[in-house]
Amino acid sequence: MLEDPTRTRRVLQHELYGIAVDRVLEPRSGGVVLDMTCVPLPELAVARYNSERARVSIRPDGAIYSFPLGPDRTWHHRYPSPLGKQFGHLGGELCLWYPKDPRWLRWEWDDGVEQYVTRVYRHVFYEEYYRREGHWPVEDAPHDDPVAGEHPIRSAFMCKEEHRWAS
């Protein structure tokens, strides 16, 4: 990604449905920034979902962040602004997974940048679903440390996936 951002742009646009990389920036401080447009799946387009815009920022040390672009809206899974509460979500990244979740629920570099961008794509449309319907469309990740042990996996599907990944 950091070595050849132009190639990464081509791969993302040709390998992932609904992703258009609008701009690739290479800041003086290093790293790469991708501004993307996420085009809704046909079923979502029929339901009048609009395209969403997002930014993926990779620092030289490999830290990766994603941010929504566009109008100010409510966000269910987004960190508050690092500038303080008075700034709301300005500069606050999307919360794509719970950092203390087991490995099979988190993204890591070994998964590939395509999987990261796929999470961003899915997330921005889940957020719109949440704004419309008032609930997250899949089992929702908790956002606080569990009282004891790990957070419980509630749905039968996720329990099955947990066993599949553990074997």
Coordinates of N, CA and C in Angstrom, one line a residue:
M1 N 0.8 -1.2 0.0 CA 0.0 0.0 0.0 C 0.9 1.3 0.0
L2 N 1.8 1.3 1.0 CA 2.6 2.5 1.1 C 3.6 2.6 -0.1
E3 N 4.0 1.4 -0.6 CA 5.1 1.4 -1.6 C 4.5 1.8 -3.0
D4 N 3.3 1.4 -3.3 CA 2.7 1.7 -4.6 C 1.2 2.0 -4.5
P5 N 0.9 3.3 -4.1 CA -0.5 3.6 -3.9 C -1.3 3.6 -5.2
T6 N -0.6 3.9 -6.3 CA -1.3 3.9 -7.6 C -1.8 2.5 -7.9
R7 N -1.0 1.5 -7.7 CA -1.4 0.2 -7.9 C -2.5 -0.2 -7.0
T8 N -2.4 0.2 -5.8 CA -3.5 -0.1 -4.8 C -4.8 0.5 -5.3
R9 N -4.8 1.7 -5.8 CA -6.0 2.3 -6.3 C -6.6 1.5 -7.4
R10 N -5.8 1.0 -8.3 CA -6.3 0.2 -9.4 C -6.9 -1.1 -8.9
V11 N -6.2 -1.8 -8.0 CA -6.7 -3.0 -7.4 C -8.0 -2.8 -6.7
L12 N -8.1 -1.8 -5.9 CA -9.4 -1.6 -5.2 C -10.5 -1.3 -6.1
Q13 N -10.3 -0.5 -7.1 CA -11.4 -0.2 -8.1 C -11.8 -1.3 -9.0
H14 N -10.8 -2.2 -9.3 CA -11.1 -3.3 -10.1 C -11.6 -4.6 -9.4
E15 N -11.2 -4.7 -8.1 CA -11.5 -5.9 -7.4 C -12.7 -5.8 -6.5
L16 N -13.0 -4.6 -6.1 CA -14.1 -4.4 -5.1 C -15.3 -3.7 -5.8
Y17 N -16.5 -4.3 -5.6 CA -17.7 -3.7 -6.2 C -18.0 -2.4 -5.5
G18 N -18.3 -1.4 -6.3 CA -18.8 -0.2 -5.7 C -17.8 0.8 -5.2
I19 N -16.5 0.5 -5.4 CA -15.5 1.4 -4.9 C -14.9 2.2 -6.0
A20 N -14.9 3.5 -5.9 CA -14.2 4.4 -6.8 C -13.2 5.2 -5.9
V21 N -11.9 5.1 -6.2 CA -10.9 5.9 -5.5 C -10.8 7.2 -6.2
D22 N -11.3 8.2 -5.6 CA -11.4 9.5 -6.3 C -10.1 10.3 -6.3
R23 N -9.3 10.0 -5.2 CA -8.0 10.8 -5.1 C -7.1 10.0 -4.2
V24 N -5.8 10.0 -4.6 CA -4.7 9.4 -3.7 C -3.8 10.6 -3.4
L25 N -3.6 10.7 -2.1 CA -2.7 11.8 -1.6 C -1.5 11.1 -0.9
E26 N -0.3 11.7 -1.1 CA 0.9 11.2 -0.4 C 1.4 12.4 0.4
P27 N 1.0 12.6 1.7 CA 1.4 13.7 2.5 C 2.9 13.8 2.6
R28 N 3.4 15.0 2.8 CA 4.9 15.2 3.0 C 5.4 14.4 4.2
S29 N 4.6 14.2 5.2 CA 5.0 13.5 6.4 C 5.0 12.0 6.2
G30 N 4.6 11.5 5.0 CA 4.6 10.1 4.7 C 3.2 9.5 4.8
G31 N 3.1 8.3 4.4 CA 1.8 7.6 4.4 C 1.1 7.8 3.1
V32 N -0.2 7.4 3.1 CA -1.1 7.5 2.0 C -2.5 7.8 2.5
V33 N -3.2 8.6 1.7 CA -4.6 8.9 2.0 C -5.4 8.6 0.7
L34 N -6.4 7.8 0.9 CA -7.3 7.5 -0.2 C -8.7 8.1 0.0
D35 N -9.2 8.9 -0.9 CA -10.6 9.4 -0.8 C -11.4 8.5 -1.7
M36 N -12.5 8.0 -1.2 CA -13.3 7.0 -2.0 C -14.7 7.4 -2.1
T37 N -15.4 7.0 -3.1 CA -16.8 7.0 -3.2 C -17.3 5.5 -3.2
C38 N -18.3 5.3 -2.3 CA -18.9 3.9 -2.2 C -20.2 4.0 -2.8
V39 N -20.4 3.3 -3.9 CA -21.7 3.2 -4.6 C -22.5 2.1 -4.0
P40 N -23.8 2.4 -3.7 CA -24.6 1.4 -3.0 C -24.9 0.1 -3.9
L41 N -25.0 -1.0 -3.3 CA -25.5 -2.2 -4.0 C -26.8 -1.9 -4.7
P42 N -27.1 -2.6 -5.7 CA -28.4 -2.4 -6.5 C -29.6 -2.4 -5.6
E43 N -29.7 -3.3 -4.6 CA -30.8 -3.3 -3.7 C -30.9 -2.1 -2.8
L44 N -29.8 -1.5 -2.5 CA -29.8 -0.3 -1.7 C -30.1 0.9 -2.5
A45 N -29.7 0.9 -3.8 CA -30.0 2.0 -4.7 C -31.5 2.0 -4.9
V46 N -32.1 0.9 -5.0 CA -33.6 0.8 -5.2 C -34.3 1.4 -4.0
A47 N -33.7 1.2 -2.8 CA -34.2 1.8 -1.6 C -33.8 3.3 -1.4
R48 N -33.2 3.8 -2.4 CA -32.8 5.3 -2.4 C -31.7 5.6 -1.5
Y49 N -30.8 4.6 -1.3 CA -29.5 4.9 -0.6 C -28.6 5.7 -1.6
N50 N -28.0 6.7 -1.1 CA -27.1 7.5 -1.9 C -25.7 6.9 -1.8
S51 N -24.8 7.3 -2.7 CA -23.4 7.0 -2.6 C -22.9 7.6 -1.4
E52 N -21.9 7.0 -0.8 CA -21.2 7.5 0.5 C -19.8 7.8 0.1
R53 N -19.2 8.7 0.8 CA -17.8 9.0 0.7 C -17.0 8.7 1.9
A54 N -15.8 8.3 1.8 CA -15.0 7.9 2.9 C -13.5 8.2 2.6
R55 N -12.7 8.3 3.7 CA -11.3 8.5 3.5 C -10.6 7.4 4.4
V56 N -9.6 6.8 3.8 CA -8.7 5.9 4.5 C -7.4 6.5 4.5
S57 N -6.8 6.6 5.7 CA -5.5 7.2 5.9 C -4.6 6.2 6.6
I58 N -3.4 6.0 5.9 CA -2.4 5.1 6.4 C -1.2 5.9 6.8
R59 N -0.8 5.8 8.0 CA 0.4 6.5 8.4 C 1.7 5.7 8.1
P60 N 2.8 6.3 8.0 CA 4.1 5.6 7.7 C 4.3 4.4 8.6
D61 N 3.9 4.4 9.8 CA 4.1 3.3 10.8 C 3.1 2.2 10.6
G62 N 2.2 2.3 9.6 CA 1.2 1.3 9.3 C -0.1 1.5 10.0
A63 N -0.3 2.4 10.9 CA -1.5 2.7 11.5 C -2.5 3.1 10.5
I64 N -3.8 2.6 10.5 CA -4.8 2.9 9.5 C -6.0 3.4 10.2
Y65 N -6.6 4.4 9.5 CA -7.8 5.0 10.0 C -8.8 5.3 8.9
S66 N -10.1 5.3 9.2 CA -11.1 5.7 8.2 C -12.0 6.7 8.8
F67 N -12.5 7.6 7.9 CA -13.3 8.7 8.2 C -14.4 8.9 7.2
P68 N -15.6 9.2 7.6 CA -16.6 9.5 6.6 C -16.4 10.9 6.0
L69 N -16.7 11.1 4.8 CA -16.6 12.5 4.2 C -18.0 12.9 3.8
G70 N -18.3 14.1 3.7 CA -19.6 14.6 3.3 C -20.3 15.4 4.4
P71 N -21.6 15.5 4.3 CA -22.4 16.3 5.2 C -22.3 15.8 6.7
D72 N -22.5 16.7 7.6 CA -22.5 16.3 9.0 C -23.8 15.6 9.3
R73 N -23.6 14.3 9.8 CA -24.8 13.5 10.1 C -24.5 12.8 11.5
T74 N -25.6 12.1 11.9 CA -25.4 11.3 13.1 C -24.7 10.0 12.7
W75 N -23.9 9.5 13.7 CA -23.1 8.3 13.5 C -23.2 7.4 14.7
H76 N -23.6 6.1 14.5 CA -23.8 5.2 15.6 C -22.4 4.7 16.1
H77 N -21.6 4.3 15.1 CA -20.3 3.7 15.4 C -19.2 4.6 14.9
R78 N -18.9 5.6 15.6 CA -17.8 6.6 15.2 C -17.3 7.2 16.5
Y79 N -16.0 7.2 16.6 CA -15.3 7.8 17.7 C -15.5 9.3 17.8
P80 N -15.5 9.9 19.0 CA -15.6 11.3 19.1 C -14.4 12.0 18.6
S81 N -14.5 13.3 18.4 CA -13.3 14.0 17.9 C -12.2 14.0 18.8
P82 N -10.9 13.7 18.3 CA -9.8 13.8 19.1 C -9.5 15.2 19.6
L83 N -10.2 16.2 19.1 CA -10.0 17.6 19.5 C -10.8 18.0 20.7
G84 N -11.7 17.1 21.1 CA -12.5 17.4 22.3 C -14.0 17.3 22.0
K85 N -14.8 17.2 23.1 CA -16.3 17.0 22.9 C -16.9 18.2 22.2
Q86 N -16.4 19.4 22.3 CA -17.0 20.5 21.7 C -17.0 20.4 20.2
F87 N -16.1 19.5 19.6 CA -16.0 19.3 18.2 C -16.8 18.2 17.7
G88 N -17.6 17.5 18.5 CA -18.5 16.4 18.1 C -17.7 15.3 17.5
H89 N -17.9 15.0 16.3 CA -17.2 13.9 15.6 C -16.1 14.4 14.6
L90 N -15.9 15.7 14.6 CA -14.9 16.2 13.6 C -13.6 15.5 13.8
G91 N -13.1 14.8 12.8 CA -11.9 14.1 12.8 C -12.0 12.8 13.5
G92 N -13.2 12.4 14.0 CA -13.4 11.1 14.7 C -13.5 10.0 13.7
E93 N -12.7 9.0 13.9 CA -12.7 7.9 12.9 C -13.9 6.9 13.1
L94 N -14.1 6.1 12.0 CA -15.2 5.1 12.1 C -14.7 4.0 13.0
C95 N -15.6 3.5 13.8 CA -15.4 2.3 14.7 C -15.7 1.1 13.9
L96 N -14.7 0.4 13.4 CA -15.0 -0.8 12.5 C -15.0 -2.1 13.2
W97 N -14.4 -2.1 14.4 CA -14.4 -3.3 15.3 C -14.0 -2.9 16.7
Y98 N -14.3 -3.8 17.6 CA -14.0 -3.6 19.0 C -12.5 -4.0 19.2
P99 N -11.6 -3.2 19.6 CA -10.2 -3.5 19.6 C -9.8 -4.7 20.5
K100 N -10.7 -5.0 21.5 CA -10.4 -6.2 22.4 C -11.1 -7.4 21.9
D101 N -11.8 -7.4 20.8 CA -12.4 -8.6 20.3 C -11.4 -9.7 19.9
P102 N -11.9 -10.9 19.8 CA -10.9 -12.0 19.4 C -10.5 -11.7 17.9
R103 N -9.3 -12.2 17.6 CA -8.7 -12.0 16.3 C -9.7 -12.1 15.1
W104 N -10.6 -13.1 15.1 CA -11.4 -13.4 14.0 C -12.5 -12.3 13.8
L105 N -12.7 -11.4 14.7 CA -13.6 -10.3 14.5 C -12.9 -9.0 14.2
R106 N -11.6 -8.9 14.3 CA -10.8 -7.7 14.0 C -10.1 -7.8 12.7
W107 N -9.8 -6.6 12.1 CA -9.0 -6.6 10.9 C -7.5 -6.4 11.3
E108 N -6.6 -7.0 10.6 CA -5.2 -6.8 10.8 C -4.6 -6.8 9.4
W109 N -3.4 -6.2 9.3 CA -2.7 -6.0 7.9 C -2.7 -7.3 7.1
D110 N -2.5 -8.5 7.8 CA -2.4 -9.7 7.1 C -3.7 -10.0 6.3
D111 N -4.8 -9.4 6.7 CA -6.1 -9.6 6.0 C -6.1 -8.9 4.7
G112 N -5.2 -7.9 4.5 CA -5.2 -7.2 3.2 C -6.0 -5.9 3.2
V113 N -5.5 -4.9 2.5 CA -6.2 -3.6 2.4 C -7.6 -3.7 1.8
E114 N -7.8 -4.7 0.9 CA -9.1 -4.9 0.3 C -10.1 -5.2 1.3
Q115 N -9.8 -6.1 2.3 CA -10.7 -6.4 3.4 C -11.0 -5.2 4.3
Y116 N -10.0 -4.3 4.5 CA -10.2 -3.1 5.3 C -11.2 -2.2 4.5
V117 N -11.0 -2.0 3.3 CA -11.9 -1.1 2.5 C -13.3 -1.7 2.4
T118 N -13.4 -3.0 2.3 CA -14.7 -3.7 2.4 C -15.4 -3.4 3.7
R119 N -14.7 -3.4 4.8 CA -15.3 -3.0 6.1 C -15.8 -1.6 6.1
V120 N -15.0 -0.7 5.5 CA -15.4 0.7 5.4 C -16.7 0.8 4.6
Y121 N -16.7 0.2 3.4 CA -17.8 0.2 2.5 C -19.1 -0.2 3.2
R122 N -19.0 -1.4 3.9 CA -20.1 -2.0 4.6 C -20.6 -1.0 5.7
H123 N -19.6 -0.5 6.4 CA -19.9 0.4 7.6 C -20.7 1.6 7.2
V124 N -20.3 2.3 6.1 CA -21.0 3.5 5.8 C -22.5 3.3 5.4
F125 N -22.8 2.1 4.8 CA -24.1 1.8 4.5 C -24.9 1.3 5.7
Y126 N -24.2 0.6 6.6 CA -24.8 0.2 7.9 C -25.3 1.4 8.7
E127 N -24.4 2.4 8.6 CA -24.7 3.7 9.3 C -26.0 4.3 8.8
E128 N -26.1 4.3 7.5 CA -27.4 4.9 6.9 C -28.6 4.0 7.2
Y129 N -28.4 2.7 7.2 CA -29.5 1.8 7.7 C -29.9 2.2 9.1
Y130 N -28.9 2.4 10.0 CA -29.2 2.7 11.4 C -30.0 4.1 11.4
R131 N -29.6 5.0 10.7 CA -30.3 6.3 10.7 C -31.7 6.1 10.2
R132 N -32.0 5.3 9.3 CA -33.3 5.0 8.8 C -34.2 4.2 9.7
E133 N -33.6 3.1 10.2 CA -34.4 2.0 10.9 C -34.2 2.1 12.4
G134 N -33.2 2.7 12.9 CA -33.0 2.8 14.4 C -32.3 1.7 15.0
H135 N -31.8 0.7 14.2 CA -31.0 -0.4 14.8 C -30.0 -0.8 13.8
W136 N -28.9 -1.4 14.3 CA -27.8 -1.9 13.4 C -28.3 -3.1 12.7
P137 N -28.0 -3.3 11.4 CA -28.5 -4.4 10.6 C -28.0 -5.8 10.9
V138 N -26.9 -5.9 11.7 CA -26.3 -7.2 12.0 C -26.0 -7.1 13.5
E139 N -25.6 -8.2 14.1 CA -25.2 -8.2 15.5 C -24.2 -7.1 15.8
D140 N -24.6 -6.3 16.7 CA -23.8 -5.1 17.1 C -22.7 -5.4 18.0
A141 N -21.5 -4.8 17.7 CA -20.4 -5.0 18.6 C -20.6 -4.1 19.8
P142 N -20.2 -4.6 21.0 CA -20.3 -3.7 22.2 C -19.2 -2.7 22.2
H143 N -19.4 -1.6 23.0 CA -18.5 -0.5 22.9 C -17.8 -0.2 24.3
D144 N -18.0 -1.0 25.2 CA -17.3 -0.9 26.5 C -16.7 -2.2 26.9
D145 N -15.8 -2.1 27.8 CA -15.1 -3.3 28.3 C -16.2 -4.2 29.0
P146 N -16.1 -5.5 28.8 CA -17.1 -6.4 29.5 C -16.9 -6.3 31.0
V147 N -18.0 -6.6 31.7 CA -17.9 -6.6 33.1 C -17.0 -7.8 33.6
A148 N -17.1 -8.9 32.9 CA -16.2 -10.0 33.2 C -16.0 -10.8 31.9
G149 N -14.8 -11.3 31.7 CA -14.5 -12.1 30.5 C -14.6 -11.3 29.2
E150 N -15.1 -12.0 28.2 CA -15.3 -11.4 26.9 C -16.8 -11.1 26.7
H151 N -17.1 -10.2 25.7 CA -18.5 -9.9 25.4 C -19.1 -11.2 24.8
P152 N -20.4 -11.4 25.2 CA -21.0 -12.6 24.7 C -21.4 -12.4 23.2
I153 N -21.3 -13.5 22.5 CA -21.7 -13.6 21.1 C -23.2 -14.1 21.2
R154 N -24.1 -13.3 20.6 CA -25.5 -13.6 20.9 C -26.2 -14.4 19.8
S155 N -25.9 -14.1 18.5 CA -26.7 -14.7 17.4 C -26.1 -16.1 17.1
A156 N -27.0 -17.0 16.7 CA -26.6 -18.4 16.3 C -25.5 -18.3 15.2
F157 N -25.7 -17.4 14.2 CA -24.8 -17.3 13.1 C -23.4 -16.9 13.6
M158 N -23.3 -15.9 14.5 CA -22.0 -15.5 15.0 C -21.4 -16.6 15.9
C159 N -22.1 -17.4 16.6 CA -21.6 -18.5 17.4 C -21.0 -19.6 16.5
K160 N -21.7 -19.8 15.4 CA -21.2 -20.8 14.4 C -19.9 -20.3 13.8
E161 N -19.9 -19.0 13.4 CA -18.6 -18.4 12.9 C -17.5 -18.5 13.9
E162 N -17.8 -18.2 15.1 CA -16.7 -18.3 16.1 C -16.1 -19.7 16.2
H163 N -17.0 -20.7 16.1 CA -16.5 -22.1 16.2 C -15.7 -22.4 14.9
R164 N -16.2 -21.9 13.7 CA -15.5 -22.2 12.5 C -14.1 -21.6 12.5
W165 N -14.0 -20.4 13.0 CA -12.7 -19.7 13.0 C -11.7 -20.3 14.0
A166 N -12.3 -20.8 15.1 CA -11.5 -21.4 16.2 C -10.9 -22.7 15.8
S167 N -11.5 -23.4 14.8 CA -10.9 -24.7 14.4 C -9.9 -24.7 13.3

